[in-house]
Amino acid sequence: MMKTKRMMYITMLVAISILFHLIESMIPLPLPIPGFKLGIANIVGLVALYMYDAKIMFTVNFMRVILASLMRGILFAPGFWLSLCGVLLSSGAAIIAKRCTPMTIFGVSCASAAFHVIGQVIAVTILYSQFLMGALLPILLLLSIPTGLFTGFMAKQVLNRIQIER
Amino acid sequence: MNKADKIFIVLVLLSALLMYVPLFIQDQQNKDKQKEVVVHYQNEEILRVDLLQNHTYQVQATLGEVQIEVKDGAVRVEKETSPYHLCSIQGWVKDTGRPIICLPNELVVQIEAQEPTDDGVDTVIQ
């Protein structure tokens, strides 16, 4: 019984994060910086990490990228590889930051945002086989701190209000 | 927010600033060299032109025609077909290492510094 309940909650988390991902990809940000996003889908990943464990967070994020790309019809297109590479690195960074450092949810969120940027730059470098985003990486890293703090704050608010038996 | 958070944030900010140093040095080194605009489409080079010649070029990309304008030592994507027009919003670019990337069109516009060649190979003829 508990197992079914747990699975249902995780499915709900995946569904919410897919929704956030889709909504976010529909809103264009009129900024002259390619690749800049708020990362609201990462809120759900952080909630999963703090409510359950690293494995669940990884599953939620991975499923989110695959299914959202499938729904947008860009599976295995360049945009999909960017998302995948970013999400793998950011999940890894968040898990390591939570386990090995005394950082709170804000620091974990910032680490996750920063490594998402690094993952995307690596993906672009591999896809276009040269170091293209050189000048873009620092500015994206600078911007990842406020967005990381924002997602951390949102995740904390959610965790304060949510009550789920693990 | 505790101390570890702040240390991490400061570290990220510092590393971001440090990354500007090699770019700045490279920019200084490339100052006097001849620069070229290089356009890649799906990993293939489709256009290579002088940055100092004012002209508007048109290339065919995934979603349609893309107009690339070169003017006064800077380059921009003037018109293109893409969902959010991110690459035309990016505007003028005039230094190396800051490419214009249009993912929906699979197009990359970049400025490259030309190494001074003295082996007699002519790169002007196209």
mmCIF file of C-alpha atoms in Angstrom, chain B residues 27-106:
data_model
loop_
_atom_site.group_PDB
_atom_site.id
_atom_site.type_symbol
_atom_site.label_atom_id
_atom_site.label_comp_id
_atom_site.label_asym_id
_atom_site.label_seq_id
_atom_site.Cartn_x
_atom_site.Cartn_y
_atom_site.Cartn_z
ATOM 1 C CA ASP B 27 40.721 39.836 -27.752
ATOM 2 C CA GLN B 28 43.801 42.013 -27.304
ATOM 3 C CA GLN B 29 45.897 39.606 -29.351
ATOM 4 C CA ASN B 30 43.382 39.504 -32.161
ATOM 5 C CA LYS B 31 43.035 43.249 -32.306
ATOM 6 C CA ASP B 32 45.242 43.871 -35.315
ATOM 7 C CA LYS B 33 44.535 40.676 -37.202
ATOM 8 C CA GLN B 34 42.253 40.443 -40.148
ATOM 9 C CA LYS B 35 38.874 39.095 -39.119
ATOM 10 C CA GLU B 36 36.434 36.962 -41.012
ATOM 11 C CA VAL B 37 32.804 36.054 -40.567
ATOM 12 C CA VAL B 38 32.276 32.306 -40.711
ATOM 13 C CA VAL B 39 28.831 30.756 -41.009
ATOM 14 C CA HIS B 40 28.302 27.103 -40.159
ATOM 15 C CA TYR B 41 25.198 25.152 -41.028
ATOM 16 C CA GLN B 42 24.904 21.620 -39.595
ATOM 17 C CA ASN B 43 28.653 21.412 -38.946
ATOM 18 C CA GLU B 44 29.446 22.498 -42.490
ATOM 19 C CA GLU B 45 31.022 25.791 -43.368
ATOM 20 C CA ILE B 46 28.804 27.530 -45.882
ATOM 21 C CA LEU B 47 30.064 31.102 -45.847
ATOM 22 C CA ARG B 48 33.374 32.821 -45.102
ATOM 23 C CA VAL B 49 33.593 36.540 -45.765
ATOM 24 C CA ASP B 50 35.662 39.544 -44.791
ATOM 25 C CA LEU B 51 34.353 41.415 -41.750
ATOM 26 C CA LEU B 52 35.280 44.803 -43.147
ATOM 27 C CA GLN B 53 33.195 44.590 -46.287
ATOM 28 C CA ASN B 54 29.689 45.892 -45.745
ATOM 29 C CA HIS B 55 27.237 43.532 -47.337
ATOM 30 C CA THR B 56 24.109 41.531 -46.607
ATOM 31 C CA TYR B 57 24.316 37.816 -47.222
ATOM 32 C CA GLN B 58 21.526 35.307 -47.521
ATOM 33 C CA VAL B 59 21.875 31.664 -46.615
ATOM 34 C CA GLN B 60 19.419 28.825 -46.650
ATOM 35 C CA ALA B 61 18.885 27.114 -43.293
ATOM 36 C CA THR B 62 16.499 24.582 -41.820
ATOM 37 C CA LEU B 63 13.480 26.842 -41.378
ATOM 38 C CA GLY B 64 14.067 29.141 -44.306
ATOM 39 C CA GLU B 65 16.233 31.966 -45.490
ATOM 40 C CA VAL B 66 18.513 33.740 -43.035
ATOM 41 C CA GLN B 67 19.833 37.226 -43.723
ATOM 42 C CA ILE B 68 23.225 38.013 -42.245
ATOM 43 C CA GLU B 69 24.340 41.623 -42.278
ATOM 44 C CA VAL B 70 27.983 42.677 -42.063
ATOM 45 C CA LYS B 71 28.534 46.355 -41.368
ATOM 46 C CA ASP B 72 31.391 48.440 -39.925
ATOM 47 C CA GLY B 73 33.290 45.496 -38.498
ATOM 48 C CA ALA B 74 30.274 43.892 -36.852
ATOM 49 C CA VAL B 75 27.864 41.173 -37.821
ATOM 50 C CA ARG B 76 24.273 40.385 -36.968
ATOM 51 C CA VAL B 77 21.434 38.173 -38.058
ATOM 52 C CA GLU B 78 19.005 40.577 -39.658
ATOM 53 C CA LYS B 79 16.073 38.381 -40.513
ATOM 54 C CA GLU B 80 15.359 34.759 -39.849
ATOM 55 C CA THR B 81 12.530 32.332 -39.356
ATOM 56 C CA SER B 82 12.493 30.833 -35.897
ATOM 57 C CA PRO B 83 10.036 30.573 -33.016
ATOM 58 C CA TYR B 84 11.484 33.266 -30.756
ATOM 59 C CA HIS B 85 13.920 35.185 -33.001
ATOM 60 C CA LEU B 86 16.635 34.849 -30.369
ATOM 61 C CA CYS B 87 19.518 35.294 -32.771
ATOM 62 C CA SER B 88 18.213 38.523 -34.274
ATOM 63 C CA ILE B 89 17.482 39.824 -30.759
ATOM 64 C CA GLN B 90 21.136 39.205 -29.892
ATOM 65 C CA GLY B 91 22.080 42.020 -32.249
ATOM 66 C CA TRP B 92 25.529 43.111 -33.368
ATOM 67 C CA VAL B 93 28.596 41.051 -32.537
ATOM 68 C CA LYS B 94 32.085 42.287 -33.219
ATOM 69 C CA ASP B 95 34.513 40.134 -31.239
ATOM 70 C CA THR B 96 35.633 36.554 -31.527
ATOM 71 C CA GLY B 97 34.327 34.054 -29.025
ATOM 72 C CA ARG B 98 30.787 35.371 -28.944
ATOM 73 C CA PRO B 99 28.998 33.478 -31.678
ATOM 74 C CA ILE B 100 25.420 33.931 -32.766
ATOM 75 C CA ILE B 101 23.788 30.544 -32.443
ATOM 76 C CA CYS B 102 20.401 29.833 -33.939
ATOM 77 C CA LEU B 103 19.457 26.358 -32.786
ATOM 78 C CA PRO B 104 16.149 25.983 -34.659
ATOM 79 C CA ASN B 105 17.960 26.856 -37.861
ATOM 80 C CA GLU B 106 21.086 24.835 -36.951
#
